[in-house]
Amino acid sequence: EVQLVESGGGLVQPGGSLRLSCAASGFTFSRSWMSWVRQAPGKELEWVANIKRDGSDKYYVESVKGRFTISRDNSKNSLYLQMNSLEAEDTAVYYCARDKREGGAGPFDYWGQGALVTVSS
Amino acid sequence: AIRMTQSPSSLSASTGDRVTITCRASQAISSYLAWYQQKPGKAPTFLIYAASTLQSGVPSRFSGSGSGTDFTLTIDCLQSEDFATYYCQQYYSYPLTFGGGTKVEIK
């Protein structure tokens, strides 16, 4: 059974940093592109970033470029999102998701339960 | 970025009804279109990809159609567990983008 479990969410002040983790199991993690998708309270889904199987390619939505960094450790079956210079607009539930296609770029066939990030003073 | 526009934003329906949700892309995306279902407080679940291919385990009352810029999700014989919000998503080009969602409520 595929499982994705996020951790690391919480309350952070504007300008602060936070690192999200996603522990994967039930599939060969190193063979899958992985993504982060977020959802602000009461809002629609927004794709944030994804990363190639070996970590050599990464893509980001414009609003987080230069502030967020996606990474992975295939030896630990783990995905990460380092978030710096956080803004109130980054407040959201952050989901870890698996890209279905071998070439990445979605769609997302499995999702974690989400981690809430709140940016507030 | 490709903008995805869903309509309606919400609808009321009864169990047993047939429901159709539309999704329009701001430019042609071939058939690189997926649909998801999301219930309150839960992660989305994957329903359809390539515009019309049902993900394994998804009930056959769900169907998708369309290509280019115009797509539809149809739910035949709506069941109680289908009341949820539905999102379309294009994966033709980066940034990957979602529609605004369609909330299907009980009439």
mmCIF file of C-alpha atoms in Angstrom:
data_model
loop_
_atom_site.group_PDB
_atom_site.id
_atom_site.type_symbol
_atom_site.label_atom_id
_atom_site.label_comp_id
_atom_site.label_asym_id
_atom_site.label_seq_id
_atom_site.Cartn_x
_atom_site.Cartn_y
_atom_site.Cartn_z
ATOM 1 C CA GLU A 1 0.000 0.000 0.000
ATOM 2 C CA VAL A 2 1.368 3.374 -1.016
ATOM 3 C CA GLN A 3 1.741 5.753 1.920
ATOM 4 C CA LEU A 4 2.955 9.344 2.024
ATOM 5 C CA VAL A 5 3.276 10.945 5.443
ATOM 6 C CA GLU A 6 4.134 14.619 5.822
ATOM 7 C CA SER A 7 5.660 16.184 8.910
ATOM 8 C CA GLY A 8 7.248 19.453 9.961
ATOM 9 C CA GLY A 9 4.332 21.828 9.680
ATOM 10 C CA GLY A 10 3.573 24.471 12.281
ATOM 11 C CA LEU A 11 3.354 28.157 13.136
ATOM 12 C CA VAL A 12 6.140 30.417 11.916
ATOM 13 C CA GLN A 13 6.583 34.167 11.859
ATOM 14 C CA PRO A 14 6.748 36.114 8.595
ATOM 15 C CA GLY A 15 10.278 35.968 7.236
ATOM 16 C CA GLY A 16 10.958 32.706 9.026
ATOM 17 C CA SER A 17 11.851 29.263 7.739
ATOM 18 C CA LEU A 18 10.382 25.785 7.954
ATOM 19 C CA ARG A 19 11.305 22.408 6.506
ATOM 20 C CA LEU A 20 8.648 19.903 5.538
ATOM 21 C CA SER A 21 9.375 16.195 5.187
ATOM 22 C CA CYS A 22 7.450 13.433 3.458
ATOM 23 C CA ALA A 23 8.131 9.788 4.253
ATOM 24 C CA ALA A 24 7.210 7.440 1.419
ATOM 25 C CA SER A 25 6.511 3.719 1.531
ATOM 26 C CA GLY A 26 4.793 1.017 -0.489
ATOM 27 C CA PHE A 27 6.450 1.815 -3.816
ATOM 28 C CA THR A 28 9.907 2.267 -5.295
ATOM 29 C CA PHE A 29 10.503 5.867 -4.301
ATOM 30 C CA SER A 30 13.607 6.298 -6.431
ATOM 31 C CA ARG A 31 11.600 5.568 -9.604
ATOM 32 C CA SER A 32 9.026 8.312 -9.049
ATOM 33 C CA TRP A 33 8.963 12.044 -9.630
ATOM 34 C CA MET A 34 7.516 13.717 -6.548
ATOM 35 C CA SER A 35 5.626 16.970 -6.001
ATOM 36 C CA TRP A 36 4.459 19.370 -3.335
ATOM 37 C CA VAL A 37 0.966 20.805 -3.724
ATOM 38 C CA ARG A 38 -0.579 23.327 -1.336
ATOM 39 C CA GLN A 39 -4.035 24.558 -0.476
ATOM 40 C CA ALA A 40 -4.668 27.819 1.324
ATOM 41 C CA PRO A 41 -7.671 27.796 3.694
ATOM 42 C CA GLY A 42 -10.867 27.657 1.659
ATOM 43 C CA LYS A 43 -8.963 27.955 -1.604
ATOM 44 C CA GLU A 44 -8.115 25.777 -4.595
ATOM 45 C CA LEU A 45 -5.133 23.504 -4.988
ATOM 46 C CA GLU A 46 -1.824 25.002 -6.119
ATOM 47 C CA TRP A 47 1.131 22.987 -7.384
ATOM 48 C CA VAL A 48 4.324 24.225 -5.726
ATOM 49 C CA ALA A 49 7.276 22.189 -6.992
ATOM 50 C CA ASN A 50 8.418 18.824 -8.255
ATOM 51 C CA ILE A 51 11.648 16.883 -8.485
ATOM 52 C CA LYS A 52 12.994 14.229 -10.820
ATOM 53 C CA ARG A 53 13.690 10.692 -9.688
ATOM 54 C CA ASP A 54 17.404 11.308 -9.116
ATOM 55 C CA GLY A 55 16.995 14.918 -7.975
ATOM 56 C CA SER A 56 18.696 16.338 -11.054
ATOM 57 C CA ASP A 57 15.693 18.345 -12.296
ATOM 58 C CA LYS A 58 13.421 20.584 -10.243
ATOM 59 C CA TYR A 59 10.533 22.859 -11.194
ATOM 60 C CA TYR A 60 8.786 25.540 -9.146
ATOM 61 C CA VAL A 61 5.767 27.782 -9.348
ATOM 62 C CA GLU A 62 6.883 31.369 -9.864
ATOM 63 C CA SER A 63 5.645 32.614 -6.484
ATOM 64 C CA VAL A 64 8.095 30.417 -4.540
ATOM 65 C CA LYS A 65 11.164 30.557 -6.770
ATOM 66 C CA GLY A 66 14.214 31.668 -4.804
ATOM 67 C CA ARG A 67 12.485 31.029 -1.469
ATOM 68 C CA PHE A 68 11.569 27.315 -1.516
ATOM 69 C CA THR A 69 13.826 24.364 -2.312
ATOM 70 C CA ILE A 70 12.606 20.862 -3.055
ATOM 71 C CA SER A 71 14.963 17.950 -2.415
ATOM 72 C CA ARG A 72 14.916 14.226 -1.816
ATOM 73 C CA ASP A 73 16.940 11.453 -0.217
ATOM 74 C CA ASN A 74 16.276 8.206 -2.041
ATOM 75 C CA SER A 75 18.241 6.237 0.551
ATOM 76 C CA LYS A 76 15.674 7.358 3.143
ATOM 77 C CA ASN A 77 12.616 7.302 0.847
ATOM 78 C CA SER A 78 12.047 10.912 1.806
ATOM 79 C CA LEU A 79 11.011 14.149 0.112
ATOM 80 C CA TYR A 80 11.654 17.603 1.547
ATOM 81 C CA LEU A 81 10.569 21.189 1.091
ATOM 82 C CA GLN A 82 12.771 23.876 2.598
ATOM 83 C CA MET A 83 10.749 27.066 2.897
ATOM 84 C CA ASN A 84 12.545 30.350 3.582
ATOM 85 C CA SER A 85 11.390 33.974 3.726
ATOM 86 C CA LEU A 86 7.874 32.801 4.474
ATOM 87 C CA GLU A 87 4.982 35.150 3.841
ATOM 88 C CA ALA A 88 1.406 35.175 5.092
ATOM 89 C CA GLU A 89 0.330 34.069 1.607
ATOM 90 C CA ASP A 90 2.258 30.813 2.132
ATOM 91 C CA THR A 91 -0.205 29.754 4.823
ATOM 92 C CA ALA A 92 -1.687 26.496 3.570
ATOM 93 C CA VAL A 93 -1.926 22.768 3.944
ATOM 94 C CA TYR A 94 1.038 21.301 2.072
ATOM 95 C CA TYR A 95 0.577 17.910 0.429
ATOM 96 C CA CYS A 96 3.252 15.557 -0.762
ATOM 97 C CA ALA A 97 2.138 13.784 -3.946
ATOM 98 C CA ARG A 98 3.508 11.203 -6.338
ATOM 99 C CA ASP A 99 3.682 12.046 -10.037
ATOM 100 C CA LYS A 100 2.049 9.240 -11.979
ATOM 101 C CA ARG A 101 4.087 9.544 -15.168
ATOM 102 C CA GLU A 102 7.680 8.383 -15.519
ATOM 103 C CA GLY A 103 8.552 11.717 -17.059
ATOM 104 C CA GLY A 104 7.070 13.662 -14.177
ATOM 105 C CA ALA A 105 4.830 16.725 -14.516
ATOM 106 C CA GLY A 106 1.829 15.022 -12.948
ATOM 107 C CA PRO A 107 -0.846 13.952 -12.660
ATOM 108 C CA PHE A 108 -0.771 12.969 -8.989
ATOM 109 C CA ASP A 109 -1.952 9.470 -8.199
ATOM 110 C CA TYR A 110 -1.154 9.345 -4.467
ATOM 111 C CA TRP A 111 -1.300 12.098 -1.856
ATOM 112 C CA GLY A 112 -0.260 12.443 1.750
ATOM 113 C CA GLN A 113 -2.616 13.634 4.459
ATOM 114 C CA GLY A 114 -1.110 17.119 4.445
ATOM 115 C CA ALA A 115 0.863 19.334 6.823
ATOM 116 C CA LEU A 116 -0.493 22.712 7.932
ATOM 117 C CA VAL A 117 1.860 25.668 7.695
ATOM 118 C CA THR A 118 0.681 28.892 9.300
ATOM 119 C CA VAL A 119 2.664 32.082 8.764
ATOM 120 C CA SER A 120 1.628 34.683 11.289
ATOM 121 C CA SER A 121 3.073 37.035 13.864
ATOM 122 C CA ALA B 1 0.671 29.957 -17.069
ATOM 123 C CA ILE B 2 -2.322 28.034 -18.384
ATOM 124 C CA ARG B 3 -5.486 29.100 -16.619
ATOM 125 C CA MET B 4 -8.084 26.434 -15.841
ATOM 126 C CA THR B 5 -11.665 27.631 -15.418
ATOM 127 C CA GLN B 6 -14.316 25.344 -13.949
ATOM 128 C CA SER B 7 -18.042 25.805 -14.065
ATOM 129 C CA PRO B 8 -20.208 25.889 -12.179
ATOM 130 C CA SER B 9 -18.373 26.765 -8.968
ATOM 131 C CA SER B 10 -21.056 24.907 -7.062
ATOM 132 C CA LEU B 11 -24.179 22.911 -7.763
ATOM 133 C CA SER B 12 -26.943 21.214 -5.838
ATOM 134 C CA ALA B 13 -28.055 17.750 -6.832
ATOM 135 C CA SER B 14 -29.914 14.756 -5.492
ATOM 136 C CA THR B 15 -28.829 11.170 -5.118
ATOM 137 C CA GLY B 16 -29.403 9.426 -8.438
ATOM 138 C CA ASP B 17 -28.941 12.561 -10.540
ATOM 139 C CA ARG B 18 -26.536 12.906 -13.428
ATOM 140 C CA VAL B 19 -24.028 15.703 -12.864
ATOM 141 C CA THR B 20 -21.759 17.387 -15.395
ATOM 142 C CA ILE B 21 -18.846 19.687 -14.541
ATOM 143 C CA THR B 22 -16.944 21.586 -17.183
ATOM 144 C CA CYS B 23 -13.322 22.697 -17.274
ATOM 145 C CA ARG B 24 -11.866 25.071 -19.834
ATOM 146 C CA ALA B 25 -8.163 25.655 -20.451
ATOM 147 C CA SER B 26 -6.873 29.062 -21.545
ATOM 148 C CA GLN B 27 -4.887 27.333 -24.306
ATOM 149 C CA ALA B 28 -4.920 23.912 -25.925
ATOM 150 C CA ILE B 29 -3.613 21.151 -23.678
ATOM 151 C CA SER B 30 -4.363 18.119 -25.875
ATOM 152 C CA SER B 31 -5.635 15.471 -23.434
ATOM 153 C CA TYR B 32 -3.279 16.312 -20.544
ATOM 154 C CA LEU B 33 -6.149 16.771 -18.121
ATOM 155 C CA ALA B 34 -6.823 15.114 -14.775
ATOM 156 C CA TRP B 35 -9.737 15.190 -12.333
ATOM 157 C CA TYR B 36 -9.628 14.892 -8.546
ATOM 158 C CA GLN B 37 -12.215 14.595 -5.785
ATOM 159 C CA GLN B 38 -11.712 16.230 -2.402
ATOM 160 C CA LYS B 39 -13.833 15.874 0.717
ATOM 161 C CA PRO B 40 -13.646 18.379 3.590
ATOM 162 C CA GLY B 41 -10.483 18.053 5.651
ATOM 163 C CA LYS B 42 -9.093 15.316 3.420
ATOM 164 C CA ALA B 43 -6.460 15.061 0.718
ATOM 165 C CA PRO B 44 -7.613 14.945 -2.901
ATOM 166 C CA THR B 45 -8.111 11.571 -4.541
ATOM 167 C CA PHE B 46 -7.240 10.852 -8.152
ATOM 168 C CA LEU B 47 -10.145 10.046 -10.462
ATOM 169 C CA ILE B 48 -9.303 10.471 -14.138
ATOM 170 C CA TYR B 49 -6.242 11.167 -16.288
ATOM 171 C CA ALA B 50 -5.628 11.706 -19.978
ATOM 172 C CA ALA B 51 -9.025 13.434 -19.960
ATOM 173 C CA SER B 52 -11.003 10.190 -20.058
ATOM 174 C CA THR B 53 -9.047 7.306 -18.500
ATOM 175 C CA LEU B 54 -10.415 6.130 -15.179
ATOM 176 C CA GLN B 55 -7.841 5.517 -12.468
ATOM 177 C CA SER B 56 -7.918 1.951 -11.162
ATOM 178 C CA GLY B 57 -10.581 1.478 -8.488
ATOM 179 C CA VAL B 58 -12.675 4.500 -9.450
ATOM 180 C CA PRO B 59 -16.356 3.624 -9.930
ATOM 181 C CA SER B 60 -17.560 3.482 -13.531
ATOM 182 C CA ARG B 61 -20.257 6.095 -12.850
ATOM 183 C CA PHE B 62 -17.443 8.634 -13.246
ATOM 184 C CA SER B 63 -16.425 9.542 -16.777
ATOM 185 C CA GLY B 64 -14.421 12.245 -18.491
ATOM 186 C CA SER B 65 -14.296 13.621 -21.987
ATOM 187 C CA GLY B 66 -12.806 16.381 -24.078
ATOM 188 C CA SER B 67 -9.567 17.494 -25.650
ATOM 189 C CA GLY B 68 -7.905 20.735 -26.618
ATOM 190 C CA THR B 69 -9.478 23.375 -24.370
ATOM 191 C CA ASP B 70 -12.858 21.987 -23.278
ATOM 192 C CA PHE B 71 -13.381 19.089 -20.906
ATOM 193 C CA THR B 72 -16.168 17.559 -18.858
ATOM 194 C CA LEU B 73 -16.495 15.314 -15.835
ATOM 195 C CA THR B 74 -19.762 13.423 -15.616
ATOM 196 C CA ILE B 75 -21.083 11.511 -12.638
ATOM 197 C CA ASP B 76 -23.941 9.174 -13.508
ATOM 198 C CA CYS B 77 -26.390 8.213 -10.754
ATOM 199 C CA LEU B 78 -24.879 10.384 -8.028
ATOM 200 C CA GLN B 79 -24.227 8.533 -4.777
ATOM 201 C CA SER B 80 -24.078 9.977 -1.259
ATOM 202 C CA GLU B 81 -20.299 9.510 -1.146
ATOM 203 C CA ASP B 82 -19.910 11.661 -4.280
ATOM 204 C CA PHE B 83 -20.820 14.891 -2.528
ATOM 205 C CA ALA B 84 -17.474 16.653 -2.557
ATOM 206 C CA THR B 85 -15.426 19.259 -4.404
ATOM 207 C CA TYR B 86 -13.974 18.346 -7.790
ATOM 208 C CA TYR B 87 -10.870 19.860 -9.368
ATOM 209 C CA CYS B 88 -9.466 19.654 -12.860
ATOM 210 C CA GLN B 89 -5.725 19.967 -13.473
ATOM 211 C CA GLN B 90 -3.637 20.425 -16.596
ATOM 212 C CA TYR B 91 -0.282 18.717 -16.870
ATOM 213 C CA TYR B 92 0.551 19.872 -20.397
ATOM 214 C CA SER B 93 3.103 22.420 -19.278
ATOM 215 C CA TYR B 94 4.708 24.013 -16.240
ATOM 216 C CA PRO B 95 3.506 25.447 -13.995
ATOM 217 C CA LEU B 96 1.004 22.680 -13.433
ATOM 218 C CA THR B 97 -2.317 24.367 -12.690
ATOM 219 C CA PHE B 98 -5.669 23.473 -11.173
ATOM 220 C CA GLY B 99 -9.146 24.774 -11.716
ATOM 221 C CA GLY B 100 -10.969 26.658 -9.000
ATOM 222 C CA GLY B 101 -13.075 23.670 -8.007
ATOM 223 C CA THR B 102 -16.730 22.674 -8.249
ATOM 224 C CA LYS B 103 -18.545 21.884 -5.024
ATOM 225 C CA VAL B 104 -21.295 19.280 -5.430
ATOM 226 C CA GLU B 105 -23.812 19.706 -2.628
ATOM 227 C CA ILE B 106 -26.916 17.855 -1.565
ATOM 228 C CA LYS B 107 -30.147 19.434 -2.790
#
